[in-house]
Coordinates of C-alpha atoms in Angstrom, one line a residue:
Chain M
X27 CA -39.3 20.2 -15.5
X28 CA -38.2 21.4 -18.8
X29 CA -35.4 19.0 -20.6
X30 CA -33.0 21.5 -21.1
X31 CA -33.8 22.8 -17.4
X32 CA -32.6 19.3 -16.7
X33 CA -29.5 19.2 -18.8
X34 CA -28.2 22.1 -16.7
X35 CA -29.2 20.7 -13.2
X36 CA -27.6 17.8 -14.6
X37 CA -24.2 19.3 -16.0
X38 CA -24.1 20.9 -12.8
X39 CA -24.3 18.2 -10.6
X40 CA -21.7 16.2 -12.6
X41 CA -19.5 19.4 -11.9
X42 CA -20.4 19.1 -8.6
X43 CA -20.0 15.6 -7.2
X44 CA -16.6 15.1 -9.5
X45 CA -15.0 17.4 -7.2
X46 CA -16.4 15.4 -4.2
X47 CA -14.7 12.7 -6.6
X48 CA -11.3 14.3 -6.6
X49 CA -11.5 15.0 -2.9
X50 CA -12.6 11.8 -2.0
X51 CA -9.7 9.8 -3.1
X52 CA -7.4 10.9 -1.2
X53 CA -9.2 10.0 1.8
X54 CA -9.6 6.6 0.3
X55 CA -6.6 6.1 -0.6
X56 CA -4.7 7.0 2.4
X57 CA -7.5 4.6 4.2
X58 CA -6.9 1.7 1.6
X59 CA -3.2 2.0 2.7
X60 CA -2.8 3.1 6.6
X61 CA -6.6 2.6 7.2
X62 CA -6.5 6.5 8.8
X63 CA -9.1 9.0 8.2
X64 CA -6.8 11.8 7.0
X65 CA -9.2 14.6 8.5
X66 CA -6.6 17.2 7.4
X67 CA -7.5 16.3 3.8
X68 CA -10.1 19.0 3.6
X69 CA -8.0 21.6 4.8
X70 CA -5.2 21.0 2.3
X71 CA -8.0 21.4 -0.5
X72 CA -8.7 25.2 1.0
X73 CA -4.9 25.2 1.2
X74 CA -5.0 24.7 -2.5
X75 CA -7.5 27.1 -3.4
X76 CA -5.8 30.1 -1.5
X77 CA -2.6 29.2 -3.3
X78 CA -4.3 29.9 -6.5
X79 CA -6.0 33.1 -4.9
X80 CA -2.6 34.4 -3.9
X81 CA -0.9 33.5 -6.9
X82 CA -3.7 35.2 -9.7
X83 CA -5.2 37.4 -7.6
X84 CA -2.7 38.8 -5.3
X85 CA 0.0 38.6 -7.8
X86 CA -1.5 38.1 -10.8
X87 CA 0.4 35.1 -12.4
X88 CA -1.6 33.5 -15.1
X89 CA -4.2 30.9 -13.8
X90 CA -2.5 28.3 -15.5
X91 CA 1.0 28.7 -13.7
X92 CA -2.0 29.4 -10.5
X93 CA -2.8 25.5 -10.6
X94 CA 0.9 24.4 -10.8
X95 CA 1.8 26.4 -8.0
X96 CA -1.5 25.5 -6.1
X97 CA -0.9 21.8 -7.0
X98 CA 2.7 22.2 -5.7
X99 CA 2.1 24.1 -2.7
X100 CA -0.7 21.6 -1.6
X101 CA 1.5 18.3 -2.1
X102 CA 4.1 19.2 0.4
X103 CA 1.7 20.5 2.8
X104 CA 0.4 17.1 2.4
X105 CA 3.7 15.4 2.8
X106 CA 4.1 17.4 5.4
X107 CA 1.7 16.5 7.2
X108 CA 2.1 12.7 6.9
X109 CA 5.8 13.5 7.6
X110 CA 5.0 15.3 11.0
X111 CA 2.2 14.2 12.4
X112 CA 1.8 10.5 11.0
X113 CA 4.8 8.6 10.3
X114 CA 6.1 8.9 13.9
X115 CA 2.6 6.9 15.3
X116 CA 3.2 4.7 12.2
X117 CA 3.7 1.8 15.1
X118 CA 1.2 3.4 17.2
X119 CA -2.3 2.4 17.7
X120 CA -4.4 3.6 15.1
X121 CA -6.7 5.3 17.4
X122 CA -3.4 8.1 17.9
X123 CA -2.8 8.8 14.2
X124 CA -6.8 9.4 13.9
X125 CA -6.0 11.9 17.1
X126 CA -3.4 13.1 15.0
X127 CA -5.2 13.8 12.3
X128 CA -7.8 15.9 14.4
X129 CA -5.2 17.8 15.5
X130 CA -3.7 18.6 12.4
X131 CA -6.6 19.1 10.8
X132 CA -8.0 22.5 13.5
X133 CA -3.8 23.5 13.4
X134 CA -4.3 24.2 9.5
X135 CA -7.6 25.5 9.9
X136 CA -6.6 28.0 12.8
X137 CA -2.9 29.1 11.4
X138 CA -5.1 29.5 8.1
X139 CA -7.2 32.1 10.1
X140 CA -4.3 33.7 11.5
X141 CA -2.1 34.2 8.3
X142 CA -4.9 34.6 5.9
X143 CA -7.3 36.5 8.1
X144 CA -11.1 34.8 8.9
X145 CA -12.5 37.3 5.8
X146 CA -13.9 35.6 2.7
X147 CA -12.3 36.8 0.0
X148 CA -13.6 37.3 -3.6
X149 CA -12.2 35.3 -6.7
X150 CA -12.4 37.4 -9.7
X151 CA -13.2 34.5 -12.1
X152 CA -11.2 34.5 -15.7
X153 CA -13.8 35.8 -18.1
X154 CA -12.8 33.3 -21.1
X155 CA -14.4 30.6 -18.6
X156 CA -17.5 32.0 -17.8
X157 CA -18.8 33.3 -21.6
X158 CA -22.1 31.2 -21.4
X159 CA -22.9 29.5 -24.7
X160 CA -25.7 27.5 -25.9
X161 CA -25.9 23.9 -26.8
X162 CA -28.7 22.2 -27.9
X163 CA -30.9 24.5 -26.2
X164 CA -29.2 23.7 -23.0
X165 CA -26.7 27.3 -21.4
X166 CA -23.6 26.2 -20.7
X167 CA -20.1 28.1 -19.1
X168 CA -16.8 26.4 -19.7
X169 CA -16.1 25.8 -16.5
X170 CA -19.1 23.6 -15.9
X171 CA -17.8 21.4 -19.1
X172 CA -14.1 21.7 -17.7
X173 CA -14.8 20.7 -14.2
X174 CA -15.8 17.4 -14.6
X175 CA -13.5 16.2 -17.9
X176 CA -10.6 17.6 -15.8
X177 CA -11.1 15.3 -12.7
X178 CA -12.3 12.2 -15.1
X179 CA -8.8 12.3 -17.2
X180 CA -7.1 12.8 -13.5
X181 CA -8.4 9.6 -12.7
X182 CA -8.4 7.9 -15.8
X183 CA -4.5 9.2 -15.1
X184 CA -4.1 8.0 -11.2
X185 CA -6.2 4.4 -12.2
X186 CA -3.6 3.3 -15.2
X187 CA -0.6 4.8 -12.5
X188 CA -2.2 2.3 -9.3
X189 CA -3.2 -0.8 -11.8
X190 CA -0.1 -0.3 -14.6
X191 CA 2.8 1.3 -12.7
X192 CA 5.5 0.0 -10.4
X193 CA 4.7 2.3 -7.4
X194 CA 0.6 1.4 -8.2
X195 CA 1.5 -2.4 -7.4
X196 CA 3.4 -1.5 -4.1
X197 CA 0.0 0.6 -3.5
X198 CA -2.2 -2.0 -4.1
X199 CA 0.0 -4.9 -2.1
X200 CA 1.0 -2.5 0.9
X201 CA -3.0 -2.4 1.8
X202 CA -3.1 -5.7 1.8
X203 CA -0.1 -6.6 3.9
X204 CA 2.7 -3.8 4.9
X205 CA 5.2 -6.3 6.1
X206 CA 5.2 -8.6 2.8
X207 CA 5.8 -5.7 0.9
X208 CA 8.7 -4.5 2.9
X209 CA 10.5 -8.2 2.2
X210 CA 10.2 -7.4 -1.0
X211 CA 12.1 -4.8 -1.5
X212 CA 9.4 -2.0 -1.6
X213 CA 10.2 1.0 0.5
X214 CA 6.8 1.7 2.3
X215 CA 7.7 5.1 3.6
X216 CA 7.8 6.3 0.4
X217 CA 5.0 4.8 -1.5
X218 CA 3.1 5.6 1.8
X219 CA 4.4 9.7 1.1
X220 CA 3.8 9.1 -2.8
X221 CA -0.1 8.3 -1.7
X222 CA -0.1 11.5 0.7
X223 CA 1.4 13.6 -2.9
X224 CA -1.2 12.3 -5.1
X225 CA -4.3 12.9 -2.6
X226 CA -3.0 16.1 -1.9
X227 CA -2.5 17.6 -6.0
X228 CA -5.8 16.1 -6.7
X229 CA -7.3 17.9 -3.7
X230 CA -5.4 21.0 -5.0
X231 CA -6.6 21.1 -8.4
X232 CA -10.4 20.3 -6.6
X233 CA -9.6 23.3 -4.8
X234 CA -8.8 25.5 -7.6
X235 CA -12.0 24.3 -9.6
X236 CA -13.6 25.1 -6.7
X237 CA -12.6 28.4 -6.0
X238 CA -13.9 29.2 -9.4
X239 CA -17.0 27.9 -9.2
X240 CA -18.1 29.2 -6.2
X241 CA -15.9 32.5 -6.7
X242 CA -14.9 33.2 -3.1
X243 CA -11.8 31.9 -0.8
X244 CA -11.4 31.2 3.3
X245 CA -10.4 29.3 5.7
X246 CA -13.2 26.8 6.9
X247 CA -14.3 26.1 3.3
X248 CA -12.1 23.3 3.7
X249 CA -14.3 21.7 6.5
X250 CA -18.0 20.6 4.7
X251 CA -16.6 19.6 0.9
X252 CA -14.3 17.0 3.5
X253 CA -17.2 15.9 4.8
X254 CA -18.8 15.3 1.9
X255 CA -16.3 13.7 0.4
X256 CA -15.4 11.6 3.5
X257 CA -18.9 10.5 2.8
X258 CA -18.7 9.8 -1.0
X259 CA -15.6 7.7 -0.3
X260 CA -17.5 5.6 1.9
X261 CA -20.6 5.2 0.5
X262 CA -18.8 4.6 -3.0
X263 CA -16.5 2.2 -1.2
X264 CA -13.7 3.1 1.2
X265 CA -10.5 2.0 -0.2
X266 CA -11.5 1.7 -3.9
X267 CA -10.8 4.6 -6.3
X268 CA -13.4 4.1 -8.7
X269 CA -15.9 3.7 -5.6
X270 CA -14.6 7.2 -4.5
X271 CA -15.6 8.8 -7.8
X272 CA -18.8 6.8 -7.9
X273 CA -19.5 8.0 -4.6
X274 CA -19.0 11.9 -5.1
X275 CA -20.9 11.7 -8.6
X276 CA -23.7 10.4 -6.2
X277 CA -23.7 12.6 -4.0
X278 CA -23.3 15.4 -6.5
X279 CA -26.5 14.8 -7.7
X280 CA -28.6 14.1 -4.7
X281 CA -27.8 17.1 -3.7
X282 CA -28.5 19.2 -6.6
X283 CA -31.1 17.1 -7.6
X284 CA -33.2 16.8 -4.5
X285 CA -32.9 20.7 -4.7
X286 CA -34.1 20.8 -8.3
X287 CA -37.4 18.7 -7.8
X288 CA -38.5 19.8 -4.4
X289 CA -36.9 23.5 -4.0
X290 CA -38.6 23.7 -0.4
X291 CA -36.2 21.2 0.9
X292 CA -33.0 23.7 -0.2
X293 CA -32.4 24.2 3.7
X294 CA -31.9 20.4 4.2
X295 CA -29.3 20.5 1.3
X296 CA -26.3 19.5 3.1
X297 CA -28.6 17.3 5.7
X298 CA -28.9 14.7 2.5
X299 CA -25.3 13.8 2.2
X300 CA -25.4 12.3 6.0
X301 CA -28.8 10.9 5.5
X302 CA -26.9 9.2 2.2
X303 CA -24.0 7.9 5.0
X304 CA -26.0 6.7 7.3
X305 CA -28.3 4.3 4.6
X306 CA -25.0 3.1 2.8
X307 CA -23.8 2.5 6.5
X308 CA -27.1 0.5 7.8
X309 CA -27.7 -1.0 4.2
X310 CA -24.3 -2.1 2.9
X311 CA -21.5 -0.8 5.0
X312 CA -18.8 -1.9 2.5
X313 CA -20.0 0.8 0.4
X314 CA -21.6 0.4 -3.4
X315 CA -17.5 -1.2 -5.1
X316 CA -16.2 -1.6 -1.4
X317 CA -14.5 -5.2 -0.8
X318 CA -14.6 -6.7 2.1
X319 CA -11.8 -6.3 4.1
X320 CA -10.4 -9.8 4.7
X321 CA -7.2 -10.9 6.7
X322 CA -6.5 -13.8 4.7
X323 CA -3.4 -15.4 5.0
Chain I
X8 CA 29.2 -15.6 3.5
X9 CA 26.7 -15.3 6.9
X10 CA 28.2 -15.1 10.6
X11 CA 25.6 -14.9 13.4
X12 CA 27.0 -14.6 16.4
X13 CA 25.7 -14.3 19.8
X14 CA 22.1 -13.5 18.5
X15 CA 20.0 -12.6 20.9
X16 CA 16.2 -11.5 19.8
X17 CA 13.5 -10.7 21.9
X18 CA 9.8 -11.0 20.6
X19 CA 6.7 -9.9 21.9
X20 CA 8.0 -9.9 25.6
X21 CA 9.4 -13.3 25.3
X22 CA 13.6 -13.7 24.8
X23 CA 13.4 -16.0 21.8
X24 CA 16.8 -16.1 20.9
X25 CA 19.7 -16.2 23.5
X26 CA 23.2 -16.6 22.5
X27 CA 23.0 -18.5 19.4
X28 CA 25.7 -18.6 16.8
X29 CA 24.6 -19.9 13.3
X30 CA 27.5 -20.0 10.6
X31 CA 26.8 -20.1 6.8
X32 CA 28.6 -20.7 3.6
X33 CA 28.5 -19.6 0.6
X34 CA 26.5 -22.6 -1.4
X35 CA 25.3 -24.4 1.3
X36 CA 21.9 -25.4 2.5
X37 CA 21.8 -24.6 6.1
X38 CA 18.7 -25.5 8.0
X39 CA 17.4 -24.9 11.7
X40 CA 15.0 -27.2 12.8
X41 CA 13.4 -27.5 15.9
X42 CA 9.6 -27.8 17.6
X43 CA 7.1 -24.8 17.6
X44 CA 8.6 -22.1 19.9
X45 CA 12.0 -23.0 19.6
X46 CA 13.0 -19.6 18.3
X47 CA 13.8 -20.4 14.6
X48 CA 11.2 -18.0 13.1
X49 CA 12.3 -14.9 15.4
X50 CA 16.2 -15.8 14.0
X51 CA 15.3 -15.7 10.7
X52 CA 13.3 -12.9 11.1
X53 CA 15.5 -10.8 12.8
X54 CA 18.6 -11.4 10.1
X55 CA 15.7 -10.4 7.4
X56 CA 15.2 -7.1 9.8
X57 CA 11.7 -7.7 10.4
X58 CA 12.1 -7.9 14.5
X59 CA 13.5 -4.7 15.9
X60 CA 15.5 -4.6 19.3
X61 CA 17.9 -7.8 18.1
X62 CA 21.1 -7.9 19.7
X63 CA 24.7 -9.5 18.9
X64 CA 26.2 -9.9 15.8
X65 CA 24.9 -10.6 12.3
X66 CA 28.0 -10.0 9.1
X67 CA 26.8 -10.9 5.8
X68 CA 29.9 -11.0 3.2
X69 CA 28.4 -9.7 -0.9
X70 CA 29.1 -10.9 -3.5
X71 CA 31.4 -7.9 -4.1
X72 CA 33.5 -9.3 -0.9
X73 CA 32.3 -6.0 1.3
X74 CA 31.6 -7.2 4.8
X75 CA 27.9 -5.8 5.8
X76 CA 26.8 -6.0 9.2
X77 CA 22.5 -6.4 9.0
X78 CA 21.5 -6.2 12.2
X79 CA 19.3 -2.5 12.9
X80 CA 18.5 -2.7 8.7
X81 CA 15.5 -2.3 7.0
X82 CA 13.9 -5.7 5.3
X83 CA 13.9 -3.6 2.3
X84 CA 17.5 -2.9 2.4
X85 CA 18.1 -6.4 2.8
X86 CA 16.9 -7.2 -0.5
X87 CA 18.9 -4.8 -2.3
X88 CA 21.7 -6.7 -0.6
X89 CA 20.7 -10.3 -2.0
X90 CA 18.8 -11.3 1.0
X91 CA 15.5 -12.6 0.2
X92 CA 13.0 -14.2 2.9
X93 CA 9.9 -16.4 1.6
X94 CA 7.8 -15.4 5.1
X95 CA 6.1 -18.3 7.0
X96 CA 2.7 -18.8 5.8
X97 CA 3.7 -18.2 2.4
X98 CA 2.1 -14.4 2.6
X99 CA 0.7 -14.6 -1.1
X100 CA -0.8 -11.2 -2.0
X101 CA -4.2 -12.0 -2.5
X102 CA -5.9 -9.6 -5.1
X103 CA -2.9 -9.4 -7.5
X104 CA -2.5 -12.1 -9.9
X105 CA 0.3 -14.6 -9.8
X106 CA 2.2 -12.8 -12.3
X107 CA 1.6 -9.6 -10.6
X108 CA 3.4 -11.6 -7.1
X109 CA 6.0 -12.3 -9.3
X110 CA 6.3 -8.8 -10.4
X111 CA 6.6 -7.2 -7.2
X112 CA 9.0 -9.8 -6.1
X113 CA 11.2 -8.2 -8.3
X114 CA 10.5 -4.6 -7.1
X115 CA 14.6 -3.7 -6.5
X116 CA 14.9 -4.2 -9.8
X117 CA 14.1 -2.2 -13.1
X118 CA 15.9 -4.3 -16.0
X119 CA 13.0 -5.0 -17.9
X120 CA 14.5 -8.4 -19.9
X121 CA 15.8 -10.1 -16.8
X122 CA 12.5 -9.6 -14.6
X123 CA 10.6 -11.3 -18.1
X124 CA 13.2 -14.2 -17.8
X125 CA 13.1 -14.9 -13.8
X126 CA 9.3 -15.0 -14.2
X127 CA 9.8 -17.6 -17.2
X128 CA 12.2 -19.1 -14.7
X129 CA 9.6 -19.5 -12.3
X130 CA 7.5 -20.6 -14.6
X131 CA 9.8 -23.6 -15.4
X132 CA 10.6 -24.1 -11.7
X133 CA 6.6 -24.5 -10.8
X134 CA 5.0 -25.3 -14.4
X135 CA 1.5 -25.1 -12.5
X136 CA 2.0 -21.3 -12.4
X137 CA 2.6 -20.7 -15.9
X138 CA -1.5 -22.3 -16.5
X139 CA -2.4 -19.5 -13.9
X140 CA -0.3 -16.8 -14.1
X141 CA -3.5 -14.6 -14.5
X142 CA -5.5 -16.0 -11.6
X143 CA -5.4 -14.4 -8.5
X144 CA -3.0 -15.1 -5.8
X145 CA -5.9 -15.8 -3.2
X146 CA -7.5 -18.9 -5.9
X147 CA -4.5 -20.8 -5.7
X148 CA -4.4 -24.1 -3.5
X149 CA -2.0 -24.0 -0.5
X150 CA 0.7 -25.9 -2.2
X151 CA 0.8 -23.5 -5.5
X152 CA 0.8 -20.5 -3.0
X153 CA 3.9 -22.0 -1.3
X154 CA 5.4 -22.6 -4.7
X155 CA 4.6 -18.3 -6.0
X156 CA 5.8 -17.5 -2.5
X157 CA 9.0 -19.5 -3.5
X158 CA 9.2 -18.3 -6.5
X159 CA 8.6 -14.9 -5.7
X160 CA 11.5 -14.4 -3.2
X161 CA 13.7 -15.7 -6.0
X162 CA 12.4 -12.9 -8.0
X163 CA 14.9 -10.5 -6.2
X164 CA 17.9 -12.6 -7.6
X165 CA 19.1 -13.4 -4.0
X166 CA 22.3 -15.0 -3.1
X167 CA 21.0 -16.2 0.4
X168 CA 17.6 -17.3 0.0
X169 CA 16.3 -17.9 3.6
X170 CA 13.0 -20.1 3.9
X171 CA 10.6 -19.9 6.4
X172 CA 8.7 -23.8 7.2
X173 CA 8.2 -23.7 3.4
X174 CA 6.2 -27.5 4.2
X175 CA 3.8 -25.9 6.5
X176 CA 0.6 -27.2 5.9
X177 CA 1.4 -28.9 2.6
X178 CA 0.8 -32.3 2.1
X179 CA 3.2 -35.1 2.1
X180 CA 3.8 -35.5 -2.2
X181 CA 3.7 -31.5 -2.3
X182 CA 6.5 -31.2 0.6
X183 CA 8.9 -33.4 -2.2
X184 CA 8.3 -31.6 -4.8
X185 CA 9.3 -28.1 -3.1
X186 CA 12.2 -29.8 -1.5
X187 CA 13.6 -31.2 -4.6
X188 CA 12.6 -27.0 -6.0
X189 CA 15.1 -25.9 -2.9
X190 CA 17.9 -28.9 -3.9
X191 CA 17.3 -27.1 -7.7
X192 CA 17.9 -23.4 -6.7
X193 CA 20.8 -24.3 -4.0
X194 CA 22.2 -26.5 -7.2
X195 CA 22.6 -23.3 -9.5
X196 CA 24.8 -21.7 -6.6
X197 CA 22.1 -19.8 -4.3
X198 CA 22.9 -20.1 -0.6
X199 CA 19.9 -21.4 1.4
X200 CA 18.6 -20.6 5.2
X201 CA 16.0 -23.0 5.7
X202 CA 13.8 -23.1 9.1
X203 CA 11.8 -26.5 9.2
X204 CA 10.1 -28.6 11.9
X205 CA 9.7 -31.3 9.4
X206 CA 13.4 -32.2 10.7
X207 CA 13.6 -35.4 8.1
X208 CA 12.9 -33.6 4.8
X209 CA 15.2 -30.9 6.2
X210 CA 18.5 -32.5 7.1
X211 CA 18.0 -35.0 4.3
X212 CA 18.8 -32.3 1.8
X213 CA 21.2 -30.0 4.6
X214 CA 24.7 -29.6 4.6
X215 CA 24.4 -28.2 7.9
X216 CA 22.2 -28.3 10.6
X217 CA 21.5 -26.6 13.8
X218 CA 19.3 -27.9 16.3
X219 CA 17.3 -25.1 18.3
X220 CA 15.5 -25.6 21.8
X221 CA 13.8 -23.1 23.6
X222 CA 16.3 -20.3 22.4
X223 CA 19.3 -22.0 22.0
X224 CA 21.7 -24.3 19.6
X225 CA 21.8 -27.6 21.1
X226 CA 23.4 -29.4 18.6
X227 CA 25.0 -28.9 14.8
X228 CA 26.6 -31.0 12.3
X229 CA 25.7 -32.1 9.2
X230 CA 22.6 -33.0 7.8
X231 CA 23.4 -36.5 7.2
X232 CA 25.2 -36.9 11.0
X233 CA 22.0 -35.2 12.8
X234 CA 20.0 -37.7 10.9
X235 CA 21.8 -40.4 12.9
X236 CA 21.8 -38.9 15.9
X237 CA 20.0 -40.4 18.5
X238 CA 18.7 -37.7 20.4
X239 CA 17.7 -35.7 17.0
X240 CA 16.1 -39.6 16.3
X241 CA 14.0 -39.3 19.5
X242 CA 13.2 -35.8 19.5
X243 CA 12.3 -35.0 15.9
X244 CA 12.6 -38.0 13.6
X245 CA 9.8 -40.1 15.3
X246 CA 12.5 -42.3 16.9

């Protein structure tokens, strides 16, 4: 293969596995915390992305004023959600929240169906993004440079908030030990619906990125990125942020890379993410930055 | 400044607490002692709001003079009020550093300067801290992690600090030193609720003293008169 064949495989799958990233932690972090699989997760991505379709293409706000509202809309969905269908099993046994979750997760997907109709629908993609340009040889777009500095300054953003911040040291202690934090002061509910917020906006803005990448909108398209990035949060390490990005920029480029070298395996494309859970799961099931998780008192 | 009456506290199935009446003063070192069982840990844990379902009476009097009553709150809410609990077991967090303990100690709080001087504070309290203020919490030996956990519920600027068998585990030299630490922090005029079973080190430095068996007060009076009681003697002093 070419170099500059490479470069764009390679650009691409950076793209790519950043928004598996930026999907990924919120599943971790809602793990690291109340150690539930939030299977509505994916779903409030798709939310995100028809927010944006409805606001620029319906009604033709700017894209930029698109994201906020997208980012806006998908946050209290997501606190929503937590508010509903998981803070009343917060005593419950953890099997019923994960239930929950289920639940939750085919209510969006179906009442997404209903209101926004089972149709695909096209994105017409902003023109200024997709005027290709040449660097080094290599064809780029915008939005393939965009995608993947926009998540990286997101969590350069959400690491200096969880290691720097008041609210990030209540994170980091309530996953440790709920009732410790609670004598000291720290009001869990709400650090517990802050962590809901920030999975859900940078869900959002993957959903926007996505939508114009892959220029189409509908309900389901919530259901395999969730996957994936259910699977790049494990096999980067569930519970640990930088593990989450780790693990979607992984996965990002098995995928497009496995399709690069041996184009005859393009079928099995989606096949390679599981094949990638299952390894991580047999060879280290903490994941590649996962700690173990230790009750130590 | 505390007025438990007719506490009653069930935990996990088991009626922990029945009837008990625990009266505490503003600047006094009130302790509960008692064997394993004896309910002292589901008390203090149900006036820190930790054990839900508590019934009777619990009226806390602020600073301010407002009469609160605690029972049904949230521990969280507590410390807002100037309640702080150091938990059984110490409860160190431990992937943050000591200094980062300390910090969320002081979570209710947000001025800047005073946080920076309760952590010095601390630091003079329990010098070994200060030489590992970045370590973290889960390195330190048993007897520094009772000292952060200490340290760290005084981070809230309490005006009842309520301690929970702060000697567990710790050995004998390590028990003084935090005991002479609680004589310290009840000197500068903090209220203290301590739950012991080492009864002697206890009522040595207790103005009051309640006695719990299986649920309920069997005997009070000061720390120095339960000392020379002979059933306290028998039961808890070794004879």
């Amino acid at each position: 293969m070419e170099l500059n064949m490479f470069m764009q495989h390679f650009i691409n799958a950076l793209g790519l596995g950043s928004l598996y990233g930026l999907i990924a932690i919120g599943y971790t972090m809602v793990y690291g915390i109340l150690r539930l699989i939030n299977f509505a997760h994916g779903d409030i991505f798709m939310l995100g992305a028809y927010f944006v379709f409805f606001a620029t293409i319906q009604y033709k706000l700017p894209w930029a004023l698109g994201l906020i509202i997208a980012v806006a809309g998908a946050t209290l969905c997501g606190l929503l959600v937590d508010r509903i269908a998981y803070r009343p099993l917060r005593d419950a046994p953890r099997i019923s929240a994960l239930i929950s979750a289920i639940g939750v997760s085919f209510f969006i997907e179906n009442i997404s169906i209903v209101i926004f109709s089972g149709m695909p629908r096209p994105v017409v993609q902003p023109p200024a993004l997709m005027r290709a340009f040449s660097l080094g040889g290599v064809r780029l777009v915008p939005l393939g440079i965009m995608v993947p500095v926009i998540s990286f300054v997101l969590v350069g953003a959400l690491l200096w908030m969880v290691y720097r911040t008041k609210p990030g040291l209540a994170m980091r202690s309530i996953s440790h030990d709920i009732e410790t934090t609670r004598l000291m002061g720290v009001s869990v509910d709400r650090i517990i619906a802050l962590t809901f917020a920030i999975g859900s906006a940078l869900a959002a803005v993957a959903g926007v990125m996505w939508a114009l990448r892959y220029p189409r909108v509908e309900p389901l398209m919530g259901i395999m990125p969730g996957f994936k990035a259910f699977i790049a949060a494990v096999f980067g390490g569930i519970g640990s942020i930088p593990g989450a990005m780790l693990g979607g920029i992984s996965l990002g480029f098995v995928e497009i890379m496995s399709v690069a070298f041996f184009p005859d395996l393009s079928g099995f494309r989606d096949a390679f993410a599981f094949i990638l859970l299952i390894a991580i799961l047999l060879i280290k099931p903490t994941g590649l930055m996962g700690e173990k998780l230790e009750d130590k008192i | 400044m505390l007025e438990i009456k007719n506490l009653n506290v069930w935990y996990g199935g088991i009626h922990a607490v029945k009837d008990t009446s625990i009266s505490i003063k503003r600047g006094e070192i009130v302790t509960l002692i008692g064997a394993n069982g004896a309910g002292k840990s589901s008390a203090i844990r149900s006036i820190a709001g930790l054990v839900k379902g508590a019934k009777g009476s619990v009226t806390y009097t602020a600073r301010s003079g407002e009469s609160i009553s605690l029972l049904g709150k949230q521990p969280e809410v507590m410390v807002r009020l100037g309640i702080s609990l150091c938990p059984e077991g110490r409860r160190i967090l431990p992937h943050l550093s000591v200094e980062e303990n300390l910090m969320l100690g002081a979570y209710s709080r947000s001025d800047r300067d005073g946080i920076a001087r309760d952590i010095e504070y601390g630091y003079t309290l329990f010098p070994r801290l200060r030489e590992r203020r970045r370590q973290k919490g889960g390195t330190l030996s048993g007897g520094e992690q009772q000292m952060l956990s200490v340290a760290r519920a005084l981070m809230s600027h309490p005006d009842l600090l309520m301690l929970d068998e702060p000697s567990l585990g710790l050995a004998p030299i390590l028990v003084s030193e935090v005991f002479e630490v609680i004589k310290e922090i009840n000197r500068e005029g903090r209220t203290i609720l301590l739950v012991e079973q080492n009864a002697f080190a206890a009522l040595k430095i207790a103005h009051k003293a309640y006695v719990l068996e299986v649920g309920c007060v069997t005997l009070e009076g000061s720390g120095a008169e339960l000392l020379e009681n002979p059933k306290v003697k028998e039961a808890y002093l070794g004879g």
